[in-house]
Tab-separated table of C-alpha atoms in Angstrom:
chain	number	residue	atom	x	y	z
A	1	MET	CA	17.639	5.127	-7.209
A	2	SER	CA	16.054	1.883	-8.397
A	3	ASN	CA	12.447	0.985	-7.601
A	4	ALA	CA	13.693	-1.776	-5.316
A	5	ALA	CA	15.554	0.835	-3.241
A	6	ILE	CA	12.367	2.897	-2.707
A	7	PRO	CA	10.030	1.190	-0.231
A	8	SER	CA	6.743	0.345	-1.962
A	9	TYR	CA	4.682	1.682	0.924
A	10	LEU	CA	5.957	5.246	0.383
A	11	GLU	CA	3.418	5.626	-2.438
A	12	ILE	CA	0.613	5.287	0.094
A	13	VAL	CA	2.338	7.697	2.480
A	14	ASP	CA	2.784	10.224	-0.345
A	15	PHE	CA	-0.876	9.866	-1.335
A	16	ILE	CA	-2.034	10.596	2.205
A	17	ALA	CA	0.430	13.463	2.657
A	18	ALA	CA	-0.789	15.174	-0.523
A	19	GLY	CA	-4.266	15.511	0.949
A	20	THR	CA	-7.306	13.542	-0.005
A	21	THR	CA	-11.007	13.643	-0.575
A	22	PRO	CA	-13.393	10.764	0.072
A	23	GLN	CA	-13.587	10.137	-3.682
A	24	SER	CA	-9.803	10.135	-4.151
A	25	VAL	CA	-9.479	7.599	-1.316
A	26	VAL	CA	-12.059	5.319	-2.964
A	27	ASP	CA	-10.323	5.671	-6.345
A	28	TYR	CA	-6.737	5.197	-5.108
A	29	HIS	CA	-4.712	2.159	-6.188
A	30	PRO	CA	-0.954	1.670	-5.831
A	31	SER	CA	0.975	1.905	-9.083
A	32	ALA	CA	1.707	-1.155	-11.180
A	33	ASP	CA	5.359	-0.893	-10.106
A	34	ALA	CA	4.434	-0.922	-6.412
A	35	GLN	CA	2.029	-3.816	-6.930
A	36	GLN	CA	4.708	-5.774	-8.782
A	37	ARG	CA	7.278	-5.050	-6.058
A	38	VAL	CA	4.916	-6.271	-3.345
A	39	ALA	CA	4.054	-9.389	-5.350
A	40	GLU	CA	7.772	-10.134	-5.673
A	41	LEU	CA	8.308	-9.607	-1.947
A	42	ILE	CA	5.393	-11.907	-1.116
A	43	GLU	CA	6.722	-14.618	-3.426
A	44	ARG	CA	10.224	-14.341	-1.997
A	45	ASP	CA	8.801	-14.355	1.544
A	46	LYS	CA	7.042	-17.646	0.780
A	47	ASP	CA	10.414	-19.051	-0.264
A	48	GLY	CA	12.107	-17.654	2.846
A	49	ASN	CA	14.431	-15.438	0.799
A	50	LEU	CA	13.741	-11.952	2.209
A	51	SER	CA	16.322	-9.790	3.911
A	52	SER	CA	15.278	-8.122	7.154
A	53	GLU	CA	14.904	-4.805	5.292
A	54	GLU	CA	12.657	-6.391	2.657
A	55	LYS	CA	10.571	-8.080	5.347
A	56	ALA	CA	10.131	-4.710	7.063
A	57	GLU	CA	9.117	-3.140	3.727
A	58	LEU	CA	6.539	-5.867	3.126
A	59	ASP	CA	5.188	-5.612	6.669
A	60	GLN	CA	4.838	-1.829	6.385
A	61	PHE	CA	3.054	-2.096	3.032
A	62	ILE	CA	0.617	-4.681	4.400
A	63	TYR	CA	-0.072	-2.525	7.467
A	64	LEU	CA	-0.696	0.621	5.410
A	65	GLU	CA	-2.760	-1.298	2.884
A	66	HIS	CA	-4.991	-2.466	5.755
A	67	ILE	CA	-5.433	1.131	6.921
A	68	LEU	CA	-6.181	2.181	3.349
A	69	ARG	CA	-8.879	-0.492	3.065
A	70	MET	CA	-10.501	0.822	6.252
A	71	ALA	CA	-10.252	4.391	4.927
A	72	LYS	CA	-11.857	3.322	1.634
A	73	ALA	CA	-14.762	1.741	3.509
A	74	ARG	CA	-15.260	4.908	5.558
A	75	ALA	CA	-14.935	7.111	2.470
A	76	ARG	CA	-17.664	5.076	0.758
A	77	GLN	CA	-19.912	5.624	3.799
A	78	ILE	CA	-19.232	9.367	3.656
A	79	LEU	CA	-19.997	9.510	-0.051
A	80	THR	CA	-23.175	7.490	0.364
A	81	SER	CA	-24.456	9.553	3.284
A	82	GLY	CA	-23.393	12.847	1.770
A	83	SER	CA	-21.751	14.004	4.999
């Protein structure tokens, strides 16, 4: 299966499903392949050249990335407070 056939957001789902610690949440970054895929989707979206499946993939990644940013902020608070 090519990288394009695997939704980029599944990396984030897999990370969460594997279990986390506050430090692993702070340290997490999507792979270079996932970042490249999302950059390509964003560029193609700007040009209006996304299929409905690709648009859904991009929307899901953006949604999960937003949740991940909130989780990183909370994880930093937990690490700072020691609780």
